């Protein structure tokens, strides 16, 4: 299922939004899973520190090499929001 298909299903599921298209339970569940995954990526996560000092996203992509500065707000691989704050 594409993201656009998931959006169409979710729009269809809203109450009071006109004539409804009948989707299978599986299609509805998959569209909700896609929406939940996308929403969760908007919650910033701290980078993971590697043994050599590199910082990685939770998906494994190195987002900052040791001794280099970066200003990525989102992972280029998975779209996860990155929390660069010093707070734990």
PDB file of C-alpha atoms in Angstrom:
ATOM      1  CA  UNK A   1       0.000   0.000   0.000  1.00  0.00           C
ATOM      2  CA  UNK A   2       1.276   3.454  -0.826  1.00  0.00           C
ATOM      3  CA  UNK A   3       1.132   6.371   1.575  1.00  0.00           C
ATOM      4  CA  UNK A   4      -1.357   8.112  -0.727  1.00  0.00           C
ATOM      5  CA  UNK A   5      -3.647   5.050  -0.646  1.00  0.00           C
ATOM      6  CA  UNK A   6      -3.441   5.022   3.154  1.00  0.00           C
ATOM      7  CA  UNK A   7      -4.384   8.705   3.265  1.00  0.00           C
ATOM      8  CA  UNK A   8      -7.414   8.084   1.039  1.00  0.00           C
ATOM      9  CA  UNK A   9      -8.608   5.260   3.307  1.00  0.00           C
ATOM     10  CA  UNK A  10      -8.175   7.398   6.422  1.00  0.00           C
ATOM     11  CA  UNK A  11     -10.039  10.298   4.824  1.00  0.00           C
ATOM     12  CA  UNK A  12     -12.844   7.880   3.933  1.00  0.00           C
ATOM     13  CA  UNK A  13     -13.050   6.602   7.529  1.00  0.00           C
ATOM     14  CA  UNK A  14     -13.761  10.030   9.014  1.00  0.00           C
ATOM     15  CA  UNK A  15     -17.328  10.306  10.297  1.00  0.00           C
ATOM     16  CA  UNK A  16     -19.728  12.574   8.424  1.00  0.00           C
ATOM     17  CA  UNK A  17     -17.557  12.974   5.338  1.00  0.00           C
ATOM     18  CA  UNK A  18     -19.975  11.890   2.638  1.00  0.00           C
ATOM     19  CA  UNK A  19     -20.417   8.585   0.851  1.00  0.00           C
ATOM     20  CA  UNK A  20     -18.168   5.820   2.148  1.00  0.00           C
ATOM     21  CA  UNK A  21     -16.077   3.419   0.079  1.00  0.00           C
ATOM     22  CA  UNK A  22     -15.955  -0.113   1.492  1.00  0.00           C
ATOM     23  CA  UNK A  23     -12.411  -1.193   2.391  1.00  0.00           C
ATOM     24  CA  UNK A  24     -11.342  -4.511   3.859  1.00  0.00           C
ATOM     25  CA  UNK A  25     -10.326  -4.784   7.501  1.00  0.00           C
ATOM     26  CA  UNK A  26      -6.777  -5.513   6.313  1.00  0.00           C
ATOM     27  CA  UNK A  27      -6.674  -2.338   4.187  1.00  0.00           C
ATOM     28  CA  UNK A  28      -7.957  -0.230   7.068  1.00  0.00           C
ATOM     29  CA  UNK A  29      -5.452  -1.757   9.524  1.00  0.00           C
ATOM     30  CA  UNK A  30      -2.542  -1.166   7.146  1.00  0.00           C
ATOM     31  CA  UNK A  31      -3.558   2.457   6.613  1.00  0.00           C
ATOM     32  CA  UNK A  32      -3.726   3.022  10.382  1.00  0.00           C
ATOM     33  CA  UNK A  33      -0.280   1.411  10.790  1.00  0.00           C
ATOM     34  CA  UNK A  34       1.173   3.768   8.177  1.00  0.00           C
ATOM     35  CA  UNK A  35      -0.403   6.800   9.878  1.00  0.00           C
ATOM     36  CA  UNK A  36       0.852   5.714  13.302  1.00  0.00           C
ATOM     37  CA  UNK A  37       4.374   5.126  11.980  1.00  0.00           C
ATOM     38  CA  UNK A  38       4.454   8.552  10.333  1.00  0.00           C
ATOM     39  CA  UNK A  39       3.159  10.221  13.512  1.00  0.00           C
ATOM     40  CA  UNK A  40       5.727   8.455  15.703  1.00  0.00           C
ATOM     41  CA  UNK A  41       8.553   9.734  13.491  1.00  0.00           C
ATOM     42  CA  UNK A  42       7.506  13.288  14.341  1.00  0.00           C
ATOM     43  CA  UNK A  43       8.475  12.663  17.987  1.00  0.00           C
ATOM     44  CA  UNK A  44      12.166  13.580  18.215  1.00  0.00           C
ATOM     45  CA  UNK A  45      14.559  10.834  19.277  1.00  0.00           C
ATOM     46  CA  UNK A  46      18.105  11.233  20.493  1.00  0.00           C
ATOM     47  CA  UNK A  47      20.849   9.895  18.216  1.00  0.00           C
ATOM     48  CA  UNK A  48      22.570   6.656  19.212  1.00  0.00           C
ATOM     49  CA  UNK A  49      26.273   7.013  20.031  1.00  0.00           C
ATOM     50  CA  UNK A  50      28.515   4.453  18.349  1.00  0.00           C
ATOM     51  CA  UNK A  51      31.771   2.995  19.656  1.00  0.00           C
ATOM     52  CA  UNK A  52      33.868   5.318  17.480  1.00  0.00           C
ATOM     53  CA  UNK A  53      31.962   8.482  18.449  1.00  0.00           C
ATOM     54  CA  UNK A  54      29.664   8.609  15.422  1.00  0.00           C
ATOM     55  CA  UNK A  55      25.987   9.315  16.034  1.00  0.00           C
ATOM     56  CA  UNK A  56      23.304   7.271  14.288  1.00  0.00           C
ATOM     57  CA  UNK A  57      19.569   7.394  13.827  1.00  0.00           C
ATOM     58  CA  UNK A  58      17.486   4.551  15.256  1.00  0.00           C
ATOM     59  CA  UNK A  59      17.340   3.151  11.681  1.00  0.00           C
ATOM     60  CA  UNK A  60      21.148   2.773  11.720  1.00  0.00           C
ATOM     61  CA  UNK A  61      22.100   5.621   9.363  1.00  0.00           C
ATOM     62  CA  UNK A  62      25.116   7.603  10.589  1.00  0.00           C
ATOM     63  CA  UNK A  63      23.848  11.161  10.947  1.00  0.00           C
ATOM     64  CA  UNK A  64      26.964  12.742  12.449  1.00  0.00           C
ATOM     65  CA  UNK A  65      30.570  11.662  12.203  1.00  0.00           C
ATOM     66  CA  UNK A  66      32.886  12.149  15.170  1.00  0.00           C
ATOM     67  CA  UNK A  67      34.268  15.711  15.352  1.00  0.00           C
ATOM     68  CA  UNK A  68      31.841  17.038  12.717  1.00  0.00           C
ATOM     69  CA  UNK A  69      28.885  19.303  13.255  1.00  0.00           C
ATOM     70  CA  UNK A  70      25.517  18.710  11.626  1.00  0.00           C
ATOM     71  CA  UNK A  71      22.138  20.358  11.732  1.00  0.00           C
ATOM     72  CA  UNK A  72      19.900  17.553  10.476  1.00  0.00           C
ATOM     73  CA  UNK A  73      16.420  17.932  11.878  1.00  0.00           C
ATOM     74  CA  UNK A  74      15.256  14.684  10.283  1.00  0.00           C
ATOM     75  CA  UNK A  75      17.020  11.496   9.217  1.00  0.00           C
ATOM     76  CA  UNK A  76      17.517  11.420   5.454  1.00  0.00           C
ATOM     77  CA  UNK A  77      16.910   7.668   5.416  1.00  0.00           C
ATOM     78  CA  UNK A  78      13.745   7.093   7.469  1.00  0.00           C
ATOM     79  CA  UNK A  79      12.408  10.583   8.266  1.00  0.00           C
ATOM     80  CA  UNK A  80      12.781  10.284  12.042  1.00  0.00           C
ATOM     81  CA  UNK A  81      12.933  13.664  13.831  1.00  0.00           C
ATOM     82  CA  UNK A  82      16.272  14.071  15.630  1.00  0.00           C
ATOM     83  CA  UNK A  83      16.592  15.501  19.157  1.00  0.00           C
ATOM     84  CA  UNK A  84      19.912  17.340  19.483  1.00  0.00           C
ATOM     85  CA  UNK A  85      19.173  18.801  22.926  1.00  0.00           C
ATOM     86  CA  UNK A  86      21.668  18.190  25.727  1.00  0.00           C
ATOM     87  CA  UNK A  87      18.928  17.053  28.097  1.00  0.00           C
ATOM     88  CA  UNK A  88      18.513  13.333  28.848  1.00  0.00           C
TER      89      UNK A  88
END
